[in-house]
Short mmCIF file of C-alpha atoms in Angstrom, two decimals:
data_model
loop_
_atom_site.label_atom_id
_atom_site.label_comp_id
_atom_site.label_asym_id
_atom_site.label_seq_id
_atom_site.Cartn_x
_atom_site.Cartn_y
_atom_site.Cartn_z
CA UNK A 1 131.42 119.66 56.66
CA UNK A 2 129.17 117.37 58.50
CA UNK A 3 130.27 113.68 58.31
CA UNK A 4 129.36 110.99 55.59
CA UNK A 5 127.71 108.73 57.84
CA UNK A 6 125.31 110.45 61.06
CA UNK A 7 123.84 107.69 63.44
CA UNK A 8 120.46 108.25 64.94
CA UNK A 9 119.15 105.23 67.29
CA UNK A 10 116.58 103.25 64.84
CA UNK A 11 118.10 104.91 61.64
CA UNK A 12 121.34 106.00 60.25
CA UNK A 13 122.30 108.91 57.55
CA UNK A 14 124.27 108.21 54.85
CA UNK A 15 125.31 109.22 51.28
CA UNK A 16 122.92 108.23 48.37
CA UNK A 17 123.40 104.92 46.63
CA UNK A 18 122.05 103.52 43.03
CA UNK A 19 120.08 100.85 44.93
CA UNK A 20 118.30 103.56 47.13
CA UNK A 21 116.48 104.60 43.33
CA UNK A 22 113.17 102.92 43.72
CA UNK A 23 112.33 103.37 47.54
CA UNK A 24 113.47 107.12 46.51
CA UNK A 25 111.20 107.11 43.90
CA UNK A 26 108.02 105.09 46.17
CA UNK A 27 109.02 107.98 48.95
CA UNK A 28 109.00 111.16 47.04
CA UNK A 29 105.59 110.45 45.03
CA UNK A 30 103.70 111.11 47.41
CA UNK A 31 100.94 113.59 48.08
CA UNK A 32 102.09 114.62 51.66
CA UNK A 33 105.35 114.90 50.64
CA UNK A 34 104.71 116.52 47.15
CA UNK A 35 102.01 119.32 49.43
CA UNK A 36 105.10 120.25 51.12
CA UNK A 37 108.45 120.26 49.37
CA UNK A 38 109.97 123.05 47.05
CA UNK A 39 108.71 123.87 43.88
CA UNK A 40 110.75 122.12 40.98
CA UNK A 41 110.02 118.99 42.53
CA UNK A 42 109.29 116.32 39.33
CA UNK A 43 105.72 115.05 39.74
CA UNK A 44 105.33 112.46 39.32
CA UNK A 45 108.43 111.56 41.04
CA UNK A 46 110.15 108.54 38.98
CA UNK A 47 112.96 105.86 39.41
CA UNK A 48 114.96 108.09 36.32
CA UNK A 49 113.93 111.34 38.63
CA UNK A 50 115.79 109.31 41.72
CA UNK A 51 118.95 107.83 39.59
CA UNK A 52 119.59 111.46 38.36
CA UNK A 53 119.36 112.80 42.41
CA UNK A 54 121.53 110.19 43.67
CA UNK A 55 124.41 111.30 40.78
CA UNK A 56 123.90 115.08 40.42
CA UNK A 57 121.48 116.18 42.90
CA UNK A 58 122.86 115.08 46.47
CA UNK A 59 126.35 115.38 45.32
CA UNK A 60 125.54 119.27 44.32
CA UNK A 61 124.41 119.71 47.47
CA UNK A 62 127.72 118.37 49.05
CA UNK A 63 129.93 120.73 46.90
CA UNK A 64 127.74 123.70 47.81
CA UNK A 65 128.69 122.85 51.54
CA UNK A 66 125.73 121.52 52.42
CA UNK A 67 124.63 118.38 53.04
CA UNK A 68 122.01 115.54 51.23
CA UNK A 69 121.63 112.33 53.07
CA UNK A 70 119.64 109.20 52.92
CA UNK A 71 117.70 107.85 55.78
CA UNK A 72 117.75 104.42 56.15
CA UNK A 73 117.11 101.71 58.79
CA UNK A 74 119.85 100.89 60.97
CA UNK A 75 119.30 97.09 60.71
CA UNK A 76 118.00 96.56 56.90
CA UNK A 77 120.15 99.87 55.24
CA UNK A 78 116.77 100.19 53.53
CA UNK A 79 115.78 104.07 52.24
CA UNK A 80 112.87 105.54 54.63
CA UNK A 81 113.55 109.19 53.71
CA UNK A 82 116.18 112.03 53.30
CA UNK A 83 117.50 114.43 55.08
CA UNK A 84 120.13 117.77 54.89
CA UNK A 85 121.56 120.92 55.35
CA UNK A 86 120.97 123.75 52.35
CA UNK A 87 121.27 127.92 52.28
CA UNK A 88 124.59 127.17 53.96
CA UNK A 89 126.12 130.71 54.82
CA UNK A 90 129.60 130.43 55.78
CA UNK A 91 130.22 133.92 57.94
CA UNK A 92 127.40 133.71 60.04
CA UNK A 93 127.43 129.96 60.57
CA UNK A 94 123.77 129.37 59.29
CA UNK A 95 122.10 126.57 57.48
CA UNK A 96 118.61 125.28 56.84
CA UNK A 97 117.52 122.03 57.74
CA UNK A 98 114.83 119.45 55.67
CA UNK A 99 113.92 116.19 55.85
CA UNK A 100 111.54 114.18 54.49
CA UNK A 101 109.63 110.38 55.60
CA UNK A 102 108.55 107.76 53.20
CA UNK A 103 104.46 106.82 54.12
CA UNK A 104 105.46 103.22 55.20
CA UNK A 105 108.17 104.68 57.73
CA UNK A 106 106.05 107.68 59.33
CA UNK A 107 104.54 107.49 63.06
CA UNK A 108 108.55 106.17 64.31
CA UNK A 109 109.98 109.09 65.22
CA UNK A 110 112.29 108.98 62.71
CA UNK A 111 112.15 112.62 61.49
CA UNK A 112 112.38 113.77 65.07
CA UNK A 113 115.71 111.35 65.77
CA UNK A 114 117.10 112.24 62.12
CA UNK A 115 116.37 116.18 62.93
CA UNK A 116 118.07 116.00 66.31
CA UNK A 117 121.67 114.17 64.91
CA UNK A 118 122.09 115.86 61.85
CA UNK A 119 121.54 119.32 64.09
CA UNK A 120 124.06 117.82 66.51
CA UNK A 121 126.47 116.91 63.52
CA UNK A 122 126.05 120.11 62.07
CA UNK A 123 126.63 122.09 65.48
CA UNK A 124 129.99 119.82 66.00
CA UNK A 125 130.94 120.64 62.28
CA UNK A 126 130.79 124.59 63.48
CA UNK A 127 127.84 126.04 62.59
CA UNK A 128 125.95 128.28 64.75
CA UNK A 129 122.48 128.22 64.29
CA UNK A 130 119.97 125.95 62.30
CA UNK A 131 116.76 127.06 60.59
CA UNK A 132 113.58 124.20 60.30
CA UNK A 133 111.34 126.27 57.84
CA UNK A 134 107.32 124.85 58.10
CA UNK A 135 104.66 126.01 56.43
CA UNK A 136 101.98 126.48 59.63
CA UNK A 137 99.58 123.96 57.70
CA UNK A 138 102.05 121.57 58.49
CA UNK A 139 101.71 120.49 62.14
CA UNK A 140 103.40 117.30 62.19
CA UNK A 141 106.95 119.13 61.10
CA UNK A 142 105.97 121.44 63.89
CA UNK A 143 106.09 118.71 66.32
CA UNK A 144 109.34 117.30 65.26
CA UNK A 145 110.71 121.12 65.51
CA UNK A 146 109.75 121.41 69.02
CA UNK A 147 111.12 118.01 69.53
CA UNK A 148 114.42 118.35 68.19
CA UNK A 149 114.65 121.65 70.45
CA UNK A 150 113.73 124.55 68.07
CA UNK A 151 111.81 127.42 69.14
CA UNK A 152 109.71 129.61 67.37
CA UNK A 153 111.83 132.60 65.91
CA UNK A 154 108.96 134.37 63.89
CA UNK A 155 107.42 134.34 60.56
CA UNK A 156 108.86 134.62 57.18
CA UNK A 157 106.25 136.48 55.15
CA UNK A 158 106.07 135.12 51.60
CA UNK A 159 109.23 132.81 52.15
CA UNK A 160 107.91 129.94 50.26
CA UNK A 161 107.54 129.89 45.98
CA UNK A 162 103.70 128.30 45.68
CA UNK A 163 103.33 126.13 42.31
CA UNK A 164 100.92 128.35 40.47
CA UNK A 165 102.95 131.39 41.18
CA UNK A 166 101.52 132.43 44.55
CA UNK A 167 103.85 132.79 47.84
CA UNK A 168 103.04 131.71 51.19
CA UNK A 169 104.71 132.12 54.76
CA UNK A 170 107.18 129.89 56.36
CA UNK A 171 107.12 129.50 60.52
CA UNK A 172 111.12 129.97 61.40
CA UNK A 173 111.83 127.69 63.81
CA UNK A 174 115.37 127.82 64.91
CA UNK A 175 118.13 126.27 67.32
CA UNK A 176 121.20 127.58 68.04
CA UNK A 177 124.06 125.56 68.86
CA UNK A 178 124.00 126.24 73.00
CA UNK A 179 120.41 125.29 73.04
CA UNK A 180 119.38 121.96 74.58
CA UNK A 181 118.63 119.54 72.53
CA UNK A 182 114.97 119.25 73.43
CA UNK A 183 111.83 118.87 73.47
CA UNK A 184 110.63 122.13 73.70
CA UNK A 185 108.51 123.46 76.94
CA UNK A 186 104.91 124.50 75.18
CA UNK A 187 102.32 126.50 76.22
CA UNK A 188 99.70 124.79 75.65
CA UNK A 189 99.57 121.07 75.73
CA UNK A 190 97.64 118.53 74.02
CA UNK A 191 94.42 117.50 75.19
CA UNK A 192 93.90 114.47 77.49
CA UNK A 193 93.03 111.32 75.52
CA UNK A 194 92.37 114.17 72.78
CA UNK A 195 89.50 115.95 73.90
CA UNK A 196 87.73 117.34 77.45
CA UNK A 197 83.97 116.20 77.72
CA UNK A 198 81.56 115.64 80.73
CA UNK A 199 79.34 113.15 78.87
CA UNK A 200 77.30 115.99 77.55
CA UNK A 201 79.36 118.34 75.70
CA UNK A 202 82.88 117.24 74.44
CA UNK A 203 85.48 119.65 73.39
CA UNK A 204 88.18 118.47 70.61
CA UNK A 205 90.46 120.58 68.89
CA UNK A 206 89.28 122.23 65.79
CA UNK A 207 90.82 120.76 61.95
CA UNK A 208 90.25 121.17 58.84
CA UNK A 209 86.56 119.14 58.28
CA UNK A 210 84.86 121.71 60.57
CA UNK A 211 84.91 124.47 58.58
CA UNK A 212 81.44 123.92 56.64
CA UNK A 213 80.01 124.58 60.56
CA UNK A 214 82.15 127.23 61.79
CA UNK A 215 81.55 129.44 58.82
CA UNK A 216 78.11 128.78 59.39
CA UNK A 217 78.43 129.60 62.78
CA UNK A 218 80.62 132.61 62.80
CA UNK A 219 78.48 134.28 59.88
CA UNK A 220 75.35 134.17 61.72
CA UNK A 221 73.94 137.59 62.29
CA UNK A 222 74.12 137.75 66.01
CA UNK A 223 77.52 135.79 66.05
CA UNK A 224 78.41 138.76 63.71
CA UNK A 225 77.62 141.39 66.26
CA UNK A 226 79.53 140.15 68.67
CA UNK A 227 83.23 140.01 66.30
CA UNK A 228 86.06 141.82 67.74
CA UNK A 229 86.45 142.35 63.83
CA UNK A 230 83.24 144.07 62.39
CA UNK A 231 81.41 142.22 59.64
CA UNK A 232 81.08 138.58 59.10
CA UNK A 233 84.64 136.07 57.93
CA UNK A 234 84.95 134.89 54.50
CA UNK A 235 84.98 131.02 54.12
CA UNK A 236 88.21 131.57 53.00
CA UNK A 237 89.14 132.92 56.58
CA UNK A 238 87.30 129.73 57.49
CA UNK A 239 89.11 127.53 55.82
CA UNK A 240 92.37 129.05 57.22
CA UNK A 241 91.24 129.44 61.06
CA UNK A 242 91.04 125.69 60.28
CA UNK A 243 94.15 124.76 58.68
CA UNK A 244 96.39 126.37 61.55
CA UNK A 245 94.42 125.39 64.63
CA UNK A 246 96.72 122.98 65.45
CA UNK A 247 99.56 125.28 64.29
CA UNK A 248 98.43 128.01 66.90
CA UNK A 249 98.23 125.21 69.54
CA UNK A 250 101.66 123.78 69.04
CA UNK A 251 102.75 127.30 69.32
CA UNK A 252 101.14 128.30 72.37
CA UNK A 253 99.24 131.07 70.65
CA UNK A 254 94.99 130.25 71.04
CA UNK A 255 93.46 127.12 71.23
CA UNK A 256 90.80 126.45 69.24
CA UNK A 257 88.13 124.34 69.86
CA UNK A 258 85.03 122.23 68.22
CA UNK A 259 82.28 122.28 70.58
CA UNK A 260 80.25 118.97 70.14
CA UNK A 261 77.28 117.06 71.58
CA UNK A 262 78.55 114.42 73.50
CA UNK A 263 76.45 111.92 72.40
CA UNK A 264 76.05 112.40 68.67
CA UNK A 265 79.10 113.38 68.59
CA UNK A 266 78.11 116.57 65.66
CA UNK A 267 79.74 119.96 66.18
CA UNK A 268 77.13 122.64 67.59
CA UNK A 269 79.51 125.65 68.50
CA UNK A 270 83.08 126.83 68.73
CA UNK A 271 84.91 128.25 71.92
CA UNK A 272 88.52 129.23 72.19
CA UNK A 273 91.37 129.79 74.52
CA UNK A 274 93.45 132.90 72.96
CA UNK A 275 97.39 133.02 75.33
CA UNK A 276 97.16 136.66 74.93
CA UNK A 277 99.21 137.10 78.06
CA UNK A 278 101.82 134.58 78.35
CA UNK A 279 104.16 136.24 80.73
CA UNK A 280 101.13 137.11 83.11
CA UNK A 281 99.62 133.54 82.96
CA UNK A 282 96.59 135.33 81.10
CA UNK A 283 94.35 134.36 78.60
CA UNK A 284 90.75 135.37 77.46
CA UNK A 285 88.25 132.81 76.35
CA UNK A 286 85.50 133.11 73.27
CA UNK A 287 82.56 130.93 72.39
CA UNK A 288 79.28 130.77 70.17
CA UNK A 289 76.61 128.53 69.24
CA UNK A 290 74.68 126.94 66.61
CA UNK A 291 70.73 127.99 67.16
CA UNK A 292 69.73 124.53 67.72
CA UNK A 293 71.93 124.13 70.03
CA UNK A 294 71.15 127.18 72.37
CA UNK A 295 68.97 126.83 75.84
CA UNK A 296 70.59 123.58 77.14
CA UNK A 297 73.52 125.16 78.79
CA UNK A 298 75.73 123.69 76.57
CA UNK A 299 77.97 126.47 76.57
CA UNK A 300 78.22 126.78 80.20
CA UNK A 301 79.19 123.69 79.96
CA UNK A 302 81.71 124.08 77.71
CA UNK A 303 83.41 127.51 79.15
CA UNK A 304 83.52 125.22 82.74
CA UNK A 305 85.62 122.62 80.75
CA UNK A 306 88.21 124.75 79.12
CA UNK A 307 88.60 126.86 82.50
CA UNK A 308 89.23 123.64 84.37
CA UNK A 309 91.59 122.41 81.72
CA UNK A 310 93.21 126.05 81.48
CA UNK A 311 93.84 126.48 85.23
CA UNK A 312 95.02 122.52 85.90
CA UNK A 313 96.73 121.66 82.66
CA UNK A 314 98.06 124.74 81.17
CA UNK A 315 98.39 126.42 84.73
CA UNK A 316 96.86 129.82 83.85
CA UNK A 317 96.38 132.37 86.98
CA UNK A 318 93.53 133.83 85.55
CA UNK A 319 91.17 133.57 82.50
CA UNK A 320 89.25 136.92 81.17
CA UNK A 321 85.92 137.35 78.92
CA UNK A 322 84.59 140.68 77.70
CA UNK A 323 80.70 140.45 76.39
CA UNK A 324 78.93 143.12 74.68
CA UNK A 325 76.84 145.21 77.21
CA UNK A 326 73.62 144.00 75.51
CA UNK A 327 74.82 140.38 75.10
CA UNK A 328 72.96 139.17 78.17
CA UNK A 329 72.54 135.69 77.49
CA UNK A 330 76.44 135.45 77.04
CA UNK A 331 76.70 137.00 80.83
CA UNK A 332 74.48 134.21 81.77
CA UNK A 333 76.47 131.40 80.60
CA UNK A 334 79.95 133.24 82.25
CA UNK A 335 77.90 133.57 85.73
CA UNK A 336 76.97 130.46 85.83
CA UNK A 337 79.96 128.97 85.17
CA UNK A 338 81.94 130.83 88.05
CA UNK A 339 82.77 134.04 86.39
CA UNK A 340 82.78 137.39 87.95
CA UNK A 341 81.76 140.61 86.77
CA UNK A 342 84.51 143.30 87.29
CA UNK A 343 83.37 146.10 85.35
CA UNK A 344 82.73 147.88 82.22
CA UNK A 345 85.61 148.93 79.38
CA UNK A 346 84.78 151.65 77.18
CA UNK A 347 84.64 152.03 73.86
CA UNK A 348 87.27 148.58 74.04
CA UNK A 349 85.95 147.08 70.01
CA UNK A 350 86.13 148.87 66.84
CA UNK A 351 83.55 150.91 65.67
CA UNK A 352 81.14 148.56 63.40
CA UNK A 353 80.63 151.39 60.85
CA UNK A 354 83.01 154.93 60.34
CA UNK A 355 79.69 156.92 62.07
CA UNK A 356 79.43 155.01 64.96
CA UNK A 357 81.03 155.14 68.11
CA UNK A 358 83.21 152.84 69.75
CA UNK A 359 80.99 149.71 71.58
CA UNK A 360 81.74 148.96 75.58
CA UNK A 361 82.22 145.68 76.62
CA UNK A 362 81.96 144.19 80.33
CA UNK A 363 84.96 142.12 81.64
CA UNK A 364 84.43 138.94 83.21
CA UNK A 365 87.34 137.33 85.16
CA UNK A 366 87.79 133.68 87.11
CA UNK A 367 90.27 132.37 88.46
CA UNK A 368 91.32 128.95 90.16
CA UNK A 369 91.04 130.09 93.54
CA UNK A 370 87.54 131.40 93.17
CA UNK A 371 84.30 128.86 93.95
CA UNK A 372 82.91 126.98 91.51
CA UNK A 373 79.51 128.02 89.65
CA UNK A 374 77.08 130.02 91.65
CA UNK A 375 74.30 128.74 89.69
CA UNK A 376 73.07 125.30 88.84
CA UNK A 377 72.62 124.73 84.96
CA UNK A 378 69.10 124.56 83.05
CA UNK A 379 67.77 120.71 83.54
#
């Protein structure tokens, strides 16, 4: 049993109290929080929906062995959230852990300080190993996860009860009581001052608005062609390459970039960085554009931004590209920007229809200690 009251620097946990009903109330109707809490949650959430939590709801939880706190300021006691332990099981010293912040309260760092004392409470209290579940649409619950000190355990297919009836994954992250306490060592981090640009092409990391382009983009005939995956993405694909870009950053998997004109600012391509090699300090980059946007060396452009970024942010050894052996204008944008030819893989892709055969590619390699471009860029 974890203790009634947790301290944790600007805010402190404690048991539920009548007065706590409105700010409850204010906290839990809210669309963030309603996207991403369990289903059974009233909507709307009101003050009669937070007077019957604070005497039957919370003090379930409690008897259960779990745990249902308030958050609240440490110098006004004034409700900013809530926060506990649930799925409690006893033999093999597991619980889950939630929270949740009230609008006015986020940007703090309260979910991250409430996340990493109630796992140190819990740990003292003699449990084992806490689970943060996250739907990967959530990125900002990712960040508090890595944090607090959890690490990425895997995914639980269909873990979470949708509304309507559907199921969707959870991301497990998990820390066990010998872990540090955090943050988390990632892969890949965040870009400087949010994006890489050389006052002609600026590279940002790809959300949610771009997906009108990119499906545009990546259903283009001769984008197509060139799919690891034969035949074009639905927008539904789209829409989720999207929603988890930032997901797949925070994670270390690919990053996934908007390519943009500098100067107007409008999205004219995609590239990506995909960490298929962690333990090697390998990864292979991608990258397409927009018709109107093709002849200005924009995309050598871009590939010399992410390799810089790759080799003296992330601290790759080496970066890899594989181009179809027709694809020539692609094998002009890797030459000039520093790239080297090392040969031909057969029959590498997946046959584009059953009675074809399997298409070649030619790999393409840099890496940090080799010269910059050979070749100057168009203009």
């Amino acid at each position: 049993m974890t203790p009634e009251v947790v301290e944790a620097g600007p805010v402190r946990l404690r048991p539920f109290r009548p007065d706590d009903a409105e700010d409850l109330a204010a906290g839990r109707d809210d669309p963030v929080n309603l996207r991403f809490n369990p289903v059974g949650m009233p909507h709307p959430y009101t003050v009669a929906d937070a007077h019957w939590w604070i005497a039957e709801g919370a003090p379930a939880a409690w008897r259960s062995g779990g745990a249902a706190y308030a958050i609240v300021d440490a110098g006004t006691d004034r409700l900013v959230g809530g926060a506990g332990l649930s799925q409690v099981v006893p033999g093999r010293g597991q619980a889950e852990l939630g929270y949740w912040v009230a609008p006015r309260a986020r940007r703090r760092g309260i979910a991250t300080a409430t996340t990493r004392a109630l796992a140190t409470a819990a740990f003292q209290a003699g449990l084992a190993r806490l689970e943060l579940l996250v739907r990967a649409e959530n990125p900002a619950s990712q960040r508090v996860a890595l944090a607090a000190g959890f690490r990425l355990e895997g995914v639980r297919r269909a873990a979470g009860p949708g509304r309507d009836g559907d199921r969707y994954d959870l991301l497990a992250w998990v820390r066990l009581a010998g872990d540090p306490p955090g943050p988390v060592p990632r892969l890949l981090p965040d870009l400087p001052d949010g994006r890489l640009t050389d006052t002609v092409v600026t590279l940002r990391r790809l959300a949610p608005p771009d997906a009108e382009v990119l499906h545009r983009l990546h259903t283009r005939p001769e984008v197509v062609a060139t799919r690891v995956r034969p035949g074009p993405p639905t927008r539904a694909d789209i829409d989720r390459r999207c929603a988890v870009a930032e997901s797949d950053w925070l994670t270390g998997r690919a990053a996934d970039f908007a390519l943009c004109d500098a100067v107007t600012g409008t999205m004219v391509g995609g590239c990506a960085l995909i960490h298929d090699e962690p333990a090697t300090g390998q990864a292979m980059i991608g990258y397409s554009l927009l018709p109107e946007a093709r002849g200005r060396g924009l995309a050598t452009r871009a590939v010399r931004l992410l390799a810089g970024w790759a080799f003296d942010q992330v601290g790759l050894a080496r970066l890899w590209a594989g181009t179809a052996t027709w694809n020539t204008a692609s094998q002009r944008v890797l030459d000039r920007a520093g790239f080297h030819r090392e040969g031909v893989m057969r029959a590498r892709l997946p046959a584009p229809t059953p009675d074809t055969p399997r298409p070649d590619t030619v790999l393409w390699s840099f890496l940090p200690t080799d010269p910059t471009a050979p070749r100057p860029l168009p203009g």
